[in-house]
PDB file of C-alpha atoms in Angstrom:
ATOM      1  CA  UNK A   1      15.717 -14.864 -29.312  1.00 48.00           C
ATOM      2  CA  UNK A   2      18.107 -12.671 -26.912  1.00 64.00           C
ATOM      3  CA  UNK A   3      15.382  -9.985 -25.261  1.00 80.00           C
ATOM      4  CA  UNK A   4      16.688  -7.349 -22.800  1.00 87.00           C
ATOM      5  CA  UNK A   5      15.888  -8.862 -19.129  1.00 94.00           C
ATOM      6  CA  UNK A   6      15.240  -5.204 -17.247  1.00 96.00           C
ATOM      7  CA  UNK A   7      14.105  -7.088 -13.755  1.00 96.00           C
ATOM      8  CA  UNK A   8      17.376  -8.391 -13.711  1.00 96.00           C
ATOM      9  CA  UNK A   9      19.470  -5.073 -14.625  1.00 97.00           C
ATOM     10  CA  UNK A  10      21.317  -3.427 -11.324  1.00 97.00           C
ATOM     11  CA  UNK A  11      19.807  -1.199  -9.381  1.00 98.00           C
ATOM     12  CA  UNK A  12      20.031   2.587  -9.681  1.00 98.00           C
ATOM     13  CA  UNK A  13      21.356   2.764  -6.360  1.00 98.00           C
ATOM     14  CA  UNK A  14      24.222   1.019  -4.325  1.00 97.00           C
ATOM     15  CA  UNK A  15      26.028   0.975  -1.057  1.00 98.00           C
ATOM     16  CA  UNK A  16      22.031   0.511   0.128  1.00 98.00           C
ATOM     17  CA  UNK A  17      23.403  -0.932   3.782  1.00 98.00           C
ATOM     18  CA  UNK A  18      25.370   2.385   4.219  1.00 98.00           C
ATOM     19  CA  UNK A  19      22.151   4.346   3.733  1.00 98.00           C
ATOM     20  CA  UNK A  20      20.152   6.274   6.244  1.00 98.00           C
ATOM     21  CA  UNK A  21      16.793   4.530   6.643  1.00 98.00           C
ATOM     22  CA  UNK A  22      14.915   8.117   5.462  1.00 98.00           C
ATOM     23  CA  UNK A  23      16.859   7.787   2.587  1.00 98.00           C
ATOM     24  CA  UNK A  24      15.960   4.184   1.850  1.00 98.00           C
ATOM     25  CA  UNK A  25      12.247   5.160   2.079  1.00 98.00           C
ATOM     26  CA  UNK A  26      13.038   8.051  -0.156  1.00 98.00           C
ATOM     27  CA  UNK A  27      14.266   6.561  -2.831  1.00 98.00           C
ATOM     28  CA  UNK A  28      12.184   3.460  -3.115  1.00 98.00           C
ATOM     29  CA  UNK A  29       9.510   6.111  -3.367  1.00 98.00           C
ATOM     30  CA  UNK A  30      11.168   7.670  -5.964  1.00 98.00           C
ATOM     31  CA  UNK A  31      11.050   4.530  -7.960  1.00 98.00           C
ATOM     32  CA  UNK A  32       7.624   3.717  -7.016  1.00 98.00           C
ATOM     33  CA  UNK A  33       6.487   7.208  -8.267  1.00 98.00           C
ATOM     34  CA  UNK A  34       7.610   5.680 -11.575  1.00 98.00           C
ATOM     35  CA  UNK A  35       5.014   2.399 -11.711  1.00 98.00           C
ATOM     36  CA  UNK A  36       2.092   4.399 -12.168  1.00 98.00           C
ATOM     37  CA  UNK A  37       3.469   5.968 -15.322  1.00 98.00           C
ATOM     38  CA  UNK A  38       4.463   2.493 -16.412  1.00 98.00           C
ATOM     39  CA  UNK A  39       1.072   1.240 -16.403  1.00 98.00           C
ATOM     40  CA  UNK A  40      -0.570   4.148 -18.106  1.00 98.00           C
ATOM     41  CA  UNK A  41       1.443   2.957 -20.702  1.00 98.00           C
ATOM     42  CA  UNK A  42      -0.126  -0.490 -21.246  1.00 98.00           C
ATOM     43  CA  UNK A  43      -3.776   0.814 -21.048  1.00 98.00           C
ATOM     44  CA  UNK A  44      -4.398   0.052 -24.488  1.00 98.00           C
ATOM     45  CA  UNK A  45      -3.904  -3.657 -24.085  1.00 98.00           C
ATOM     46  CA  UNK A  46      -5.637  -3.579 -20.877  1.00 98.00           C
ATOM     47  CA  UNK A  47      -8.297  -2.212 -22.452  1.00 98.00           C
ATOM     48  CA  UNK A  48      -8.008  -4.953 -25.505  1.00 98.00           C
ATOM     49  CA  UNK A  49      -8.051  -7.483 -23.130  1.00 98.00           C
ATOM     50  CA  UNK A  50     -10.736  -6.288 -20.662  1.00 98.00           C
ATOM     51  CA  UNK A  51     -13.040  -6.028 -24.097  1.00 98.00           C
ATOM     52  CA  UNK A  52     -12.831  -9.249 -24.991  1.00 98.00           C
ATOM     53  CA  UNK A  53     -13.078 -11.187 -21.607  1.00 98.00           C
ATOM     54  CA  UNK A  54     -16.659  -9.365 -21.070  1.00 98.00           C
ATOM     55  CA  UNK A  55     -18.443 -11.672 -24.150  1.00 98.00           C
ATOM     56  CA  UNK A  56     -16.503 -14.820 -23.013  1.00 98.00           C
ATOM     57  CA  UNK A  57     -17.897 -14.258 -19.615  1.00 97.00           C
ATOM     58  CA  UNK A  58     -21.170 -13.501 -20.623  1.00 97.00           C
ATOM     59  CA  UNK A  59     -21.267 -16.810 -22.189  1.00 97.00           C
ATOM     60  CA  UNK A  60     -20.201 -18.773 -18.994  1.00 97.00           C
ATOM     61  CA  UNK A  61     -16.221 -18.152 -19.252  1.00 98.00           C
ATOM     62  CA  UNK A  62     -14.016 -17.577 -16.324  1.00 98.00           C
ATOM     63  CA  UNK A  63     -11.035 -16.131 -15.736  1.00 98.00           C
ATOM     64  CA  UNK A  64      -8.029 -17.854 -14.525  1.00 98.00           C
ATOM     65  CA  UNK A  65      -5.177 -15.855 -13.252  1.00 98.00           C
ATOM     66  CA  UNK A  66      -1.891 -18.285 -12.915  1.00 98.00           C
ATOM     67  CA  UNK A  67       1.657 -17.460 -12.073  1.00 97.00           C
ATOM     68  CA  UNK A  68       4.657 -18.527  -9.091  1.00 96.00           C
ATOM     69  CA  UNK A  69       5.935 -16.769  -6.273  1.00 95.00           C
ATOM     70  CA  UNK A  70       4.835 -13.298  -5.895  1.00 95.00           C
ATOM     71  CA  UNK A  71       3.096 -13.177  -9.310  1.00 97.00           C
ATOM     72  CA  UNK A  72       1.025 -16.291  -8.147  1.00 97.00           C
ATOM     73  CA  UNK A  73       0.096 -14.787  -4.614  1.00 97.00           C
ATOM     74  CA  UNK A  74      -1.243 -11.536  -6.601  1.00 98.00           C
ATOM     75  CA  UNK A  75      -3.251 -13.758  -8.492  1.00 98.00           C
ATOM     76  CA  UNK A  76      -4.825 -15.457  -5.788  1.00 98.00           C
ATOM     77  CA  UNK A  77      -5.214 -12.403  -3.984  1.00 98.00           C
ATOM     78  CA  UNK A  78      -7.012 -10.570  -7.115  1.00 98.00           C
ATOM     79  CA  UNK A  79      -9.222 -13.554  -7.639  1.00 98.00           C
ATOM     80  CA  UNK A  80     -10.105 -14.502  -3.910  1.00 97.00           C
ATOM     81  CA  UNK A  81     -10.986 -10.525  -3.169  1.00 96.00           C
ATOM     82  CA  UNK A  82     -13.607 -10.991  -5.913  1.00 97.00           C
ATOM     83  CA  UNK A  83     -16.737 -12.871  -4.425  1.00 95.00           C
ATOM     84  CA  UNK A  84     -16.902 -10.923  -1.350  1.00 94.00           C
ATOM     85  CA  UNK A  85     -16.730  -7.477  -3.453  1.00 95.00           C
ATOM     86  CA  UNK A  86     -19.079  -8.567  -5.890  1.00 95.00           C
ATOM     87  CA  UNK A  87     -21.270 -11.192  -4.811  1.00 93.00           C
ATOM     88  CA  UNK A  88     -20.078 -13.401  -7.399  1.00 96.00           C
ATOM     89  CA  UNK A  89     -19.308 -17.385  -7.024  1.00 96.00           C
ATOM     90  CA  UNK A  90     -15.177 -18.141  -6.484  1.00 96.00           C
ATOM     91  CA  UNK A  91     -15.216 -20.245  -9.798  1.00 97.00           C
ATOM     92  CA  UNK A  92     -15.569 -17.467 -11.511  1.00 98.00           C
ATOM     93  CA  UNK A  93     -11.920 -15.935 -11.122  1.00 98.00           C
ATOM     94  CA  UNK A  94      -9.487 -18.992 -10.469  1.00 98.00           C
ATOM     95  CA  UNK A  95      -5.929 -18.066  -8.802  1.00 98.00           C
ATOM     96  CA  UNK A  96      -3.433 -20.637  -9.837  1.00 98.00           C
ATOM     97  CA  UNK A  97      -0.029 -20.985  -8.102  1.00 97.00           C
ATOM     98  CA  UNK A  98       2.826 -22.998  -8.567  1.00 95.00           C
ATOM     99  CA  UNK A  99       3.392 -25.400  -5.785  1.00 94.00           C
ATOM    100  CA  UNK A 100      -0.248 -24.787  -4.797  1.00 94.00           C
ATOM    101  CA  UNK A 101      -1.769 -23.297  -1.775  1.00 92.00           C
ATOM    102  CA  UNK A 102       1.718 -24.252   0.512  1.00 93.00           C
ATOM    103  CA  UNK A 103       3.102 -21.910  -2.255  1.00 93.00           C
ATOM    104  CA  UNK A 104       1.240 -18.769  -1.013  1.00 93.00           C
ATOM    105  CA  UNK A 105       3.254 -18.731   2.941  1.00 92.00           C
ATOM    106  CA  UNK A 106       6.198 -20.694   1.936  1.00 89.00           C
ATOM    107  CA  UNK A 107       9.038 -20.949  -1.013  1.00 85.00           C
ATOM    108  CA  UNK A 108       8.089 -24.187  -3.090  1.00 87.00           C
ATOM    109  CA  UNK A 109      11.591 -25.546  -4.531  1.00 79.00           C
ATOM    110  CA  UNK A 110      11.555 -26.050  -8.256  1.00 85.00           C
ATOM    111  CA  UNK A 111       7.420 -25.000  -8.374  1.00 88.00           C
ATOM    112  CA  UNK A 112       7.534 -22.945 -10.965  1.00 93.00           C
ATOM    113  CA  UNK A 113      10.486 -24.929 -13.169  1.00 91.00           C
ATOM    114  CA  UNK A 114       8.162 -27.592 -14.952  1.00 92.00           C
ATOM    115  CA  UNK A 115       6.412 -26.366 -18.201  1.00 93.00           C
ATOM    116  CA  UNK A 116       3.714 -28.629 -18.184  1.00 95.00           C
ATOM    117  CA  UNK A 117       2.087 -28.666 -14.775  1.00 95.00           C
ATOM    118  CA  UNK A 118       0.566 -25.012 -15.321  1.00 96.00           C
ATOM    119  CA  UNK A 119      -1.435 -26.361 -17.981  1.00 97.00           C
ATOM    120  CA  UNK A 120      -2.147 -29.961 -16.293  1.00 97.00           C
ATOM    121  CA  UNK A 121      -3.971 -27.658 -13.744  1.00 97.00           C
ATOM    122  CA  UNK A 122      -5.842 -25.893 -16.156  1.00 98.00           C
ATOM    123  CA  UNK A 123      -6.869 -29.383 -17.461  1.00 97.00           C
ATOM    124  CA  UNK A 124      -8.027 -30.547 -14.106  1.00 97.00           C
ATOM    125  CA  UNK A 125     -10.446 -27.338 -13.926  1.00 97.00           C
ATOM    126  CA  UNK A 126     -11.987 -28.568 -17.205  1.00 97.00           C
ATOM    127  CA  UNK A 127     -10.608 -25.497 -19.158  1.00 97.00           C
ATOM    128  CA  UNK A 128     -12.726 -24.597 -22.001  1.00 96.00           C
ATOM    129  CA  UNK A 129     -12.521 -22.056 -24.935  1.00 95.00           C
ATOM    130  CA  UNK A 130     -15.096 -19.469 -22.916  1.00 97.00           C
ATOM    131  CA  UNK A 131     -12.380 -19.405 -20.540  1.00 98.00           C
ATOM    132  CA  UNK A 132      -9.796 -16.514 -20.014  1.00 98.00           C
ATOM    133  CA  UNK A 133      -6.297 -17.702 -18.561  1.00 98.00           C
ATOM    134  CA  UNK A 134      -3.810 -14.489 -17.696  1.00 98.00           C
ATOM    135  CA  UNK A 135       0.150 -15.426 -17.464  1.00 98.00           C
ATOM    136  CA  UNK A 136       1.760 -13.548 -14.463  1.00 98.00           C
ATOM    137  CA  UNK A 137       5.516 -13.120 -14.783  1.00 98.00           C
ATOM    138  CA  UNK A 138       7.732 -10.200 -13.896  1.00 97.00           C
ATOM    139  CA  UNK A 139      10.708 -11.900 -15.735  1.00 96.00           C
ATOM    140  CA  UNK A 140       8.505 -13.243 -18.704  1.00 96.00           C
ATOM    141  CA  UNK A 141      10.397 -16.624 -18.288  1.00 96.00           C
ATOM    142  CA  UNK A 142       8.562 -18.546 -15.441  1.00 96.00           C
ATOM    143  CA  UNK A 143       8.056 -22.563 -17.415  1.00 97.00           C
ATOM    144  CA  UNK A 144       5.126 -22.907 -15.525  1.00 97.00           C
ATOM    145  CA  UNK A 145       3.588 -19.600 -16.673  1.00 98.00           C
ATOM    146  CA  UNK A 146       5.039 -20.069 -20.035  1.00 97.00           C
ATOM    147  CA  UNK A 147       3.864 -23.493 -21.216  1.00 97.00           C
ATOM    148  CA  UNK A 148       0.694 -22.886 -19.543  1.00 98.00           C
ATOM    149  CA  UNK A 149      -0.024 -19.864 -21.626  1.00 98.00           C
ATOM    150  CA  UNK A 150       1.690 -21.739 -24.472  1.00 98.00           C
ATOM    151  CA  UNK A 151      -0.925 -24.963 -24.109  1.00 98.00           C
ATOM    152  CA  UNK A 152      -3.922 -22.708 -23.937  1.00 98.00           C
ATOM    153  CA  UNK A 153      -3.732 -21.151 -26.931  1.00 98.00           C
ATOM    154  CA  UNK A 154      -3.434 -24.077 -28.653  1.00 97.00           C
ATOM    155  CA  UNK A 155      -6.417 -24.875 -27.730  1.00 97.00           C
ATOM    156  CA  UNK A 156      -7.878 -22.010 -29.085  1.00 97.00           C
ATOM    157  CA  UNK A 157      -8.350 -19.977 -25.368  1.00 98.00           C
ATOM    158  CA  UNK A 158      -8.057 -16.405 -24.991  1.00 98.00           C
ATOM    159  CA  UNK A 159      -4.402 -15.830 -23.691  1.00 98.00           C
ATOM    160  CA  UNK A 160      -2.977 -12.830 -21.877  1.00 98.00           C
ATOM    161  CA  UNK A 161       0.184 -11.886 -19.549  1.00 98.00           C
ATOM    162  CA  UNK A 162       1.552  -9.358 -17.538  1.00 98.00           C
ATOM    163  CA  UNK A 163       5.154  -8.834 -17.201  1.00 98.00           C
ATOM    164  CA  UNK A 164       7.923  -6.148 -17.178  1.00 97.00           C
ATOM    165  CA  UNK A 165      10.200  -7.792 -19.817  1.00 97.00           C
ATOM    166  CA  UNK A 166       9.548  -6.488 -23.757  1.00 95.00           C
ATOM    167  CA  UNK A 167      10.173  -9.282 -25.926  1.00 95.00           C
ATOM    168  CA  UNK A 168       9.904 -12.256 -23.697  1.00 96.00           C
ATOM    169  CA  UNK A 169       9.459 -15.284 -24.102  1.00 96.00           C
ATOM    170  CA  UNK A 170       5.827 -15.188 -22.358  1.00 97.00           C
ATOM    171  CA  UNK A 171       4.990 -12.090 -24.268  1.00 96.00           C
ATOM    172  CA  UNK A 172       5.672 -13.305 -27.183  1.00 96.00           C
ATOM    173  CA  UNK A 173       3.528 -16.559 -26.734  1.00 97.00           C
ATOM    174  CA  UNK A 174       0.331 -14.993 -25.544  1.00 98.00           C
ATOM    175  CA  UNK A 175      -2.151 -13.368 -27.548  1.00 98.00           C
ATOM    176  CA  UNK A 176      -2.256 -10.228 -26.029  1.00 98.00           C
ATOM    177  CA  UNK A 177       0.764  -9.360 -24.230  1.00 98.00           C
ATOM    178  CA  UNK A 178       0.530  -6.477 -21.409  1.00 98.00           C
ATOM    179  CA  UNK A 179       4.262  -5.454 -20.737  1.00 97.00           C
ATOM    180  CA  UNK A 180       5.031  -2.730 -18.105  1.00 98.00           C
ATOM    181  CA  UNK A 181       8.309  -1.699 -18.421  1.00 97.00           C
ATOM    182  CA  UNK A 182       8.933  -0.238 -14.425  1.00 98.00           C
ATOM    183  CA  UNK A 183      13.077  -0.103 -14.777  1.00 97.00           C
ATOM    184  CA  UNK A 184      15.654  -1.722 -12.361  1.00 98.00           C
ATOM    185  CA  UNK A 185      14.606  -3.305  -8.634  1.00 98.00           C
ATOM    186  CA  UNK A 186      15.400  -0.849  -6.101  1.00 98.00           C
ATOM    187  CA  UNK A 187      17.060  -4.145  -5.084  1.00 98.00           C
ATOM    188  CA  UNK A 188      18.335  -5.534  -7.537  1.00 98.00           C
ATOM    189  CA  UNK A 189      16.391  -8.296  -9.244  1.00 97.00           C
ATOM    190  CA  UNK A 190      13.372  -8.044  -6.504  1.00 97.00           C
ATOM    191  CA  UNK A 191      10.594  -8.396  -8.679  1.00 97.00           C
ATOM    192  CA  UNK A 192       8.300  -8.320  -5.497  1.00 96.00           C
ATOM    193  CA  UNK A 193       8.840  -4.665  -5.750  1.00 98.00           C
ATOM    194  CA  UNK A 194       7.898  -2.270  -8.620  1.00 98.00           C
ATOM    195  CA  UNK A 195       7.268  -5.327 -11.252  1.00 98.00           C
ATOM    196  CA  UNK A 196       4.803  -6.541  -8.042  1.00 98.00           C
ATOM    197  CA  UNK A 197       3.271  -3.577  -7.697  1.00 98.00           C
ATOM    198  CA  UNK A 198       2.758  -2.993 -11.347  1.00 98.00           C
ATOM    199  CA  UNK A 199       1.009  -6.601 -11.430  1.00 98.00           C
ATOM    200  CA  UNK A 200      -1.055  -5.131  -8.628  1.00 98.00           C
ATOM    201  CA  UNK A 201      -2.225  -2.099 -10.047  1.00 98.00           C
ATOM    202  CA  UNK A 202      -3.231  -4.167 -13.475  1.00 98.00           C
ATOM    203  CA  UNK A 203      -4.789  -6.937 -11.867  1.00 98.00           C
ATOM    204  CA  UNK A 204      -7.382  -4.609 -10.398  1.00 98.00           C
ATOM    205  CA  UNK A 205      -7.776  -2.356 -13.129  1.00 98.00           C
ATOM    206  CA  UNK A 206      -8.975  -6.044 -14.973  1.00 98.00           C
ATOM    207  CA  UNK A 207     -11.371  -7.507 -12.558  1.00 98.00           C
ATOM    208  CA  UNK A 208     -12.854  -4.087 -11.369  1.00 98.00           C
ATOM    209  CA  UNK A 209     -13.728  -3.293 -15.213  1.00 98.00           C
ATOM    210  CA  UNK A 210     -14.966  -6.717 -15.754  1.00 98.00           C
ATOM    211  CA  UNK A 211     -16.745  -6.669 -12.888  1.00 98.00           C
ATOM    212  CA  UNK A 212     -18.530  -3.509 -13.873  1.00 98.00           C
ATOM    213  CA  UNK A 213     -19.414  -4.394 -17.110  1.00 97.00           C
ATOM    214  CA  UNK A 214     -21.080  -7.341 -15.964  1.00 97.00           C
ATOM    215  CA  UNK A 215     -23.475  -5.034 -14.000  1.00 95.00           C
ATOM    216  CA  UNK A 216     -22.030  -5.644 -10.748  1.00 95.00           C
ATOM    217  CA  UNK A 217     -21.498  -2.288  -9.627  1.00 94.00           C
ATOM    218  CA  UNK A 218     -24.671   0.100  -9.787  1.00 90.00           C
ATOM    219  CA  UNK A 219     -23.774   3.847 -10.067  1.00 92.00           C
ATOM    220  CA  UNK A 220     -20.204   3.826  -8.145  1.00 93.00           C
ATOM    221  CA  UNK A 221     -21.198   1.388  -5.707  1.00 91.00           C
ATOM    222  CA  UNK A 222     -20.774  -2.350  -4.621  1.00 91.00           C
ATOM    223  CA  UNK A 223     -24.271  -3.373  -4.808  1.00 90.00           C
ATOM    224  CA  UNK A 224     -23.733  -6.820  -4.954  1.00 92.00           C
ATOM    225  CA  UNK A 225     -21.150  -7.026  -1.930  1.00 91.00           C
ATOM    226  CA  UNK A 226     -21.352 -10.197   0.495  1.00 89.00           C
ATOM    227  CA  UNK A 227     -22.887  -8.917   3.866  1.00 91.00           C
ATOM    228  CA  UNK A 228     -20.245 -10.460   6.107  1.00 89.00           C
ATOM    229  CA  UNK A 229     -19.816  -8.015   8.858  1.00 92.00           C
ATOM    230  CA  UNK A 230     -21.424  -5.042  10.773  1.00 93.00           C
ATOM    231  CA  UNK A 231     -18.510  -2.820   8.502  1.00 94.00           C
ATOM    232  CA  UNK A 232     -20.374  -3.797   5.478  1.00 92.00           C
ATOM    233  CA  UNK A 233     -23.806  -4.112   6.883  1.00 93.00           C
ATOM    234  CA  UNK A 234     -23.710  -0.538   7.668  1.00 94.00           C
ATOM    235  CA  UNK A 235     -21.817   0.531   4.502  1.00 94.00           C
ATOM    236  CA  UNK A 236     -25.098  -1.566   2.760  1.00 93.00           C
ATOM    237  CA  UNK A 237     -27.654   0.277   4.641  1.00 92.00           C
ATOM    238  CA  UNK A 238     -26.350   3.389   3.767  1.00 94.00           C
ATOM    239  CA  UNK A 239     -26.389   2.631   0.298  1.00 93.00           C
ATOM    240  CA  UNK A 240     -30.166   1.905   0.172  1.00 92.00           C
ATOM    241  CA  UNK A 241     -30.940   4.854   2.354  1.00 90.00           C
ATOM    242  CA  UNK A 242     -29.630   7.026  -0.288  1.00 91.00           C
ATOM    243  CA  UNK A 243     -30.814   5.144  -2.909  1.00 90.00           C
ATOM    244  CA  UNK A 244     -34.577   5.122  -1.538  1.00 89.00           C
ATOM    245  CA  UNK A 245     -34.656   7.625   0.508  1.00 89.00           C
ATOM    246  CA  UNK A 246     -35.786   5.988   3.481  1.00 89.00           C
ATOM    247  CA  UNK A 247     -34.617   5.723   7.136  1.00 89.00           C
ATOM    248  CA  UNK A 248     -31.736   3.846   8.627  1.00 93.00           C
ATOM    249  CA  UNK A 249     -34.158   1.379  10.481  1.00 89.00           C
ATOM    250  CA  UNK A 250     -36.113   0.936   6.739  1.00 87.00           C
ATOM    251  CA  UNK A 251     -33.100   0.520   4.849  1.00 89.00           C
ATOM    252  CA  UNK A 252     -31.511  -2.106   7.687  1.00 91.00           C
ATOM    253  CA  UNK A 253     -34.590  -4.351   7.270  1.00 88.00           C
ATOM    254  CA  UNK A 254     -34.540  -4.753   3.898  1.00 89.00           C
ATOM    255  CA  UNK A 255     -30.833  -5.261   3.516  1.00 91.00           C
ATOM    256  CA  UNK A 256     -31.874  -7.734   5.803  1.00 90.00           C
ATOM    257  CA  UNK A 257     -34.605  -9.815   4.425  1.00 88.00           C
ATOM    258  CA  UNK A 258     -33.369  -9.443   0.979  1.00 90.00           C
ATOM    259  CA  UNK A 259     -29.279 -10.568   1.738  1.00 89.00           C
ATOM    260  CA  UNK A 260     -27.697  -7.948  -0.742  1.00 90.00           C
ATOM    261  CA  UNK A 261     -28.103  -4.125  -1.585  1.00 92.00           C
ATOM    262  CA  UNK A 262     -28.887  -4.627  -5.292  1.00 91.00           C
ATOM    263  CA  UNK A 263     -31.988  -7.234  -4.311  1.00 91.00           C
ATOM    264  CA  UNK A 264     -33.318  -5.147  -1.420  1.00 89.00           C
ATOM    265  CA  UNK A 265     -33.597  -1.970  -4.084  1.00 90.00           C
ATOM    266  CA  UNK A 266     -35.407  -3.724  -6.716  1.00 89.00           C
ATOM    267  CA  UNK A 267     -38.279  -5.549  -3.817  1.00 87.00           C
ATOM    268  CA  UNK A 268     -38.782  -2.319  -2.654  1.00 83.00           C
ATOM    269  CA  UNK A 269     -39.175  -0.728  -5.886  1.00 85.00           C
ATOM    270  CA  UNK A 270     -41.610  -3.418  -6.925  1.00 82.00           C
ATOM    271  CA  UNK A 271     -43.407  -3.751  -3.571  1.00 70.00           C
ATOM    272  CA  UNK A 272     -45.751  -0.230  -4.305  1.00 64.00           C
ATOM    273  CA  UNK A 273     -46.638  -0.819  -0.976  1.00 60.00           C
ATOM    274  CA  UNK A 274     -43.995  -1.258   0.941  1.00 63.00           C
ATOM    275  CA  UNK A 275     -45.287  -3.738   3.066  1.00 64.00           C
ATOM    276  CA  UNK A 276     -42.108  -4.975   4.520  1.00 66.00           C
ATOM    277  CA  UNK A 277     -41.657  -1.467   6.128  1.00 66.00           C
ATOM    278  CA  UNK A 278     -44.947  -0.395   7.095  1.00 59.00           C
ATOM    279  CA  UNK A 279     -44.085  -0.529  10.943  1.00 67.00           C
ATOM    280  CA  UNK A 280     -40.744   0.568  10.810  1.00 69.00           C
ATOM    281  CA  UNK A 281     -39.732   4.437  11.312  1.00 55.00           C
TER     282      UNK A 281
END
């Protein structure tokens, strides 16, 4: 079925070499300005799709993200940002990329053209009907994306995409289709741009909400956060001190002994006590 390919349509603007480099900036900002409104759009399938991840998940799914090129890098970014935020295991959100992890610095020729490796990967991480697995495509015509998504709900496993395309053929073959219709490249057919950005912006609108309504985020904050630097020790101590109360040199003890800021609040709440911090101001 013929479907209207917007990525590839011509840019808005020409003679870009002859412009002023202010006016570059300008008007890719002007077209930027637009992506926001674009995903506003698609909330309500976010939203669809968010809700029904949560159960899967709470029954041991995961979620795996897979796409080529820039869609597959945003992927793996999404998914490898995750354990560090939210102190949960990397298994849990799986980035898949055509061409593999070369694939993320370097063009992989032909990656993305075979329609069965997608799935073949999804195989090899023992894929099972718990499981979540999220097409990325700005065209909505990447085989690797395509069969992959294709394969997997066959098997009877919750199926999503994201791309900017209405009536693709990856829309059309997952079960719940998130389109984001951003207009022509400010280069023409350089998806990397607003269709990029748009797969951005979506991405972590799905993992944050997922992540909070697994109870990974208490109040507005990242409780469960891996300690992995004096940034984020601080940023943990600070936490506790407002949550308790208590004084920088308290808080700093129990973030340490207890390894996260979620784990130090509860000891302390159920230590009446307080022994840990009986000789520290």
């Amino acid at each position: 079925m013929a479907f209207r390919k917007i990525t590839e349509e011509p840019s808005l603007y020409d003679n870009l070499e002859k412009m002023p480099v202010g006016e570059i900036l300008r008007d890719i900002n002007t077209e930027d300005k637009k992506v926001a409104v674009a995903v506003e759009k698609a909330i309500p399938d976010i939203e669809r799709l968010v809700t029904a991840i949560v159960p899967r998940m709470r029954k041991g799914g995961r979620i795996f993200y897979i796409g080529a090129g820039t869609s597959g890098r945003l992927g793996v970014l999404d998914a490898s940002e995750l354990p560090p935020t939210y102190g949960v295991p990397s298994t849990l959100v799986v980035g898949l990329i055509a061409g593999g992890d070369t694939a993320l610095r370097n063009a992989v020729e032909n990656a993305e053209d075979s329609p069965s490796d997608g799935w073949d990967e999804l195989v090899n991480h023992n894929i099972s009907d718990n499981d979540t697995v999220i097409g990325i495509a700005a065209s909505g015509t990447t085989p690797y994306v395509e069969g992959a998504i294709e394969e997997a709900r066959a098997h009877g496993i919750l199926t999503a995409c994201i791309t900017s395309n209405p009536g693709s053929p990856l829309s059309q073959r997952a079960e719940i289709p998130i389109v984001v219709v951003v207009g022509p490249e400010f280069v023409t057919g350089s998806s990397r741009m607003k269709s990029g950005t748009a797969q951005k912006m979506i991405l972590n609108m799905i993992s944050t909400a997922v992540m909070i309504r697994l109870g990974r985020v208490r109040g507005n904050r990242m409780v469960n956060m891996k300690i992995s630097n004096k940034k984020l020790q601080d940023r943990g101590t600070r936490m506790i001190m407002s949550e308790l109360g208590i004084s920088y040199s308290q808080a700093r003890t129990l973030l340490a002994l207890h390894g996260s800021v979620e784990k130090a609040i509860e000891a302390y709440k159920c230590d009446t006590d307080h022994e840990e911090l009986k000789h520290i101001q």
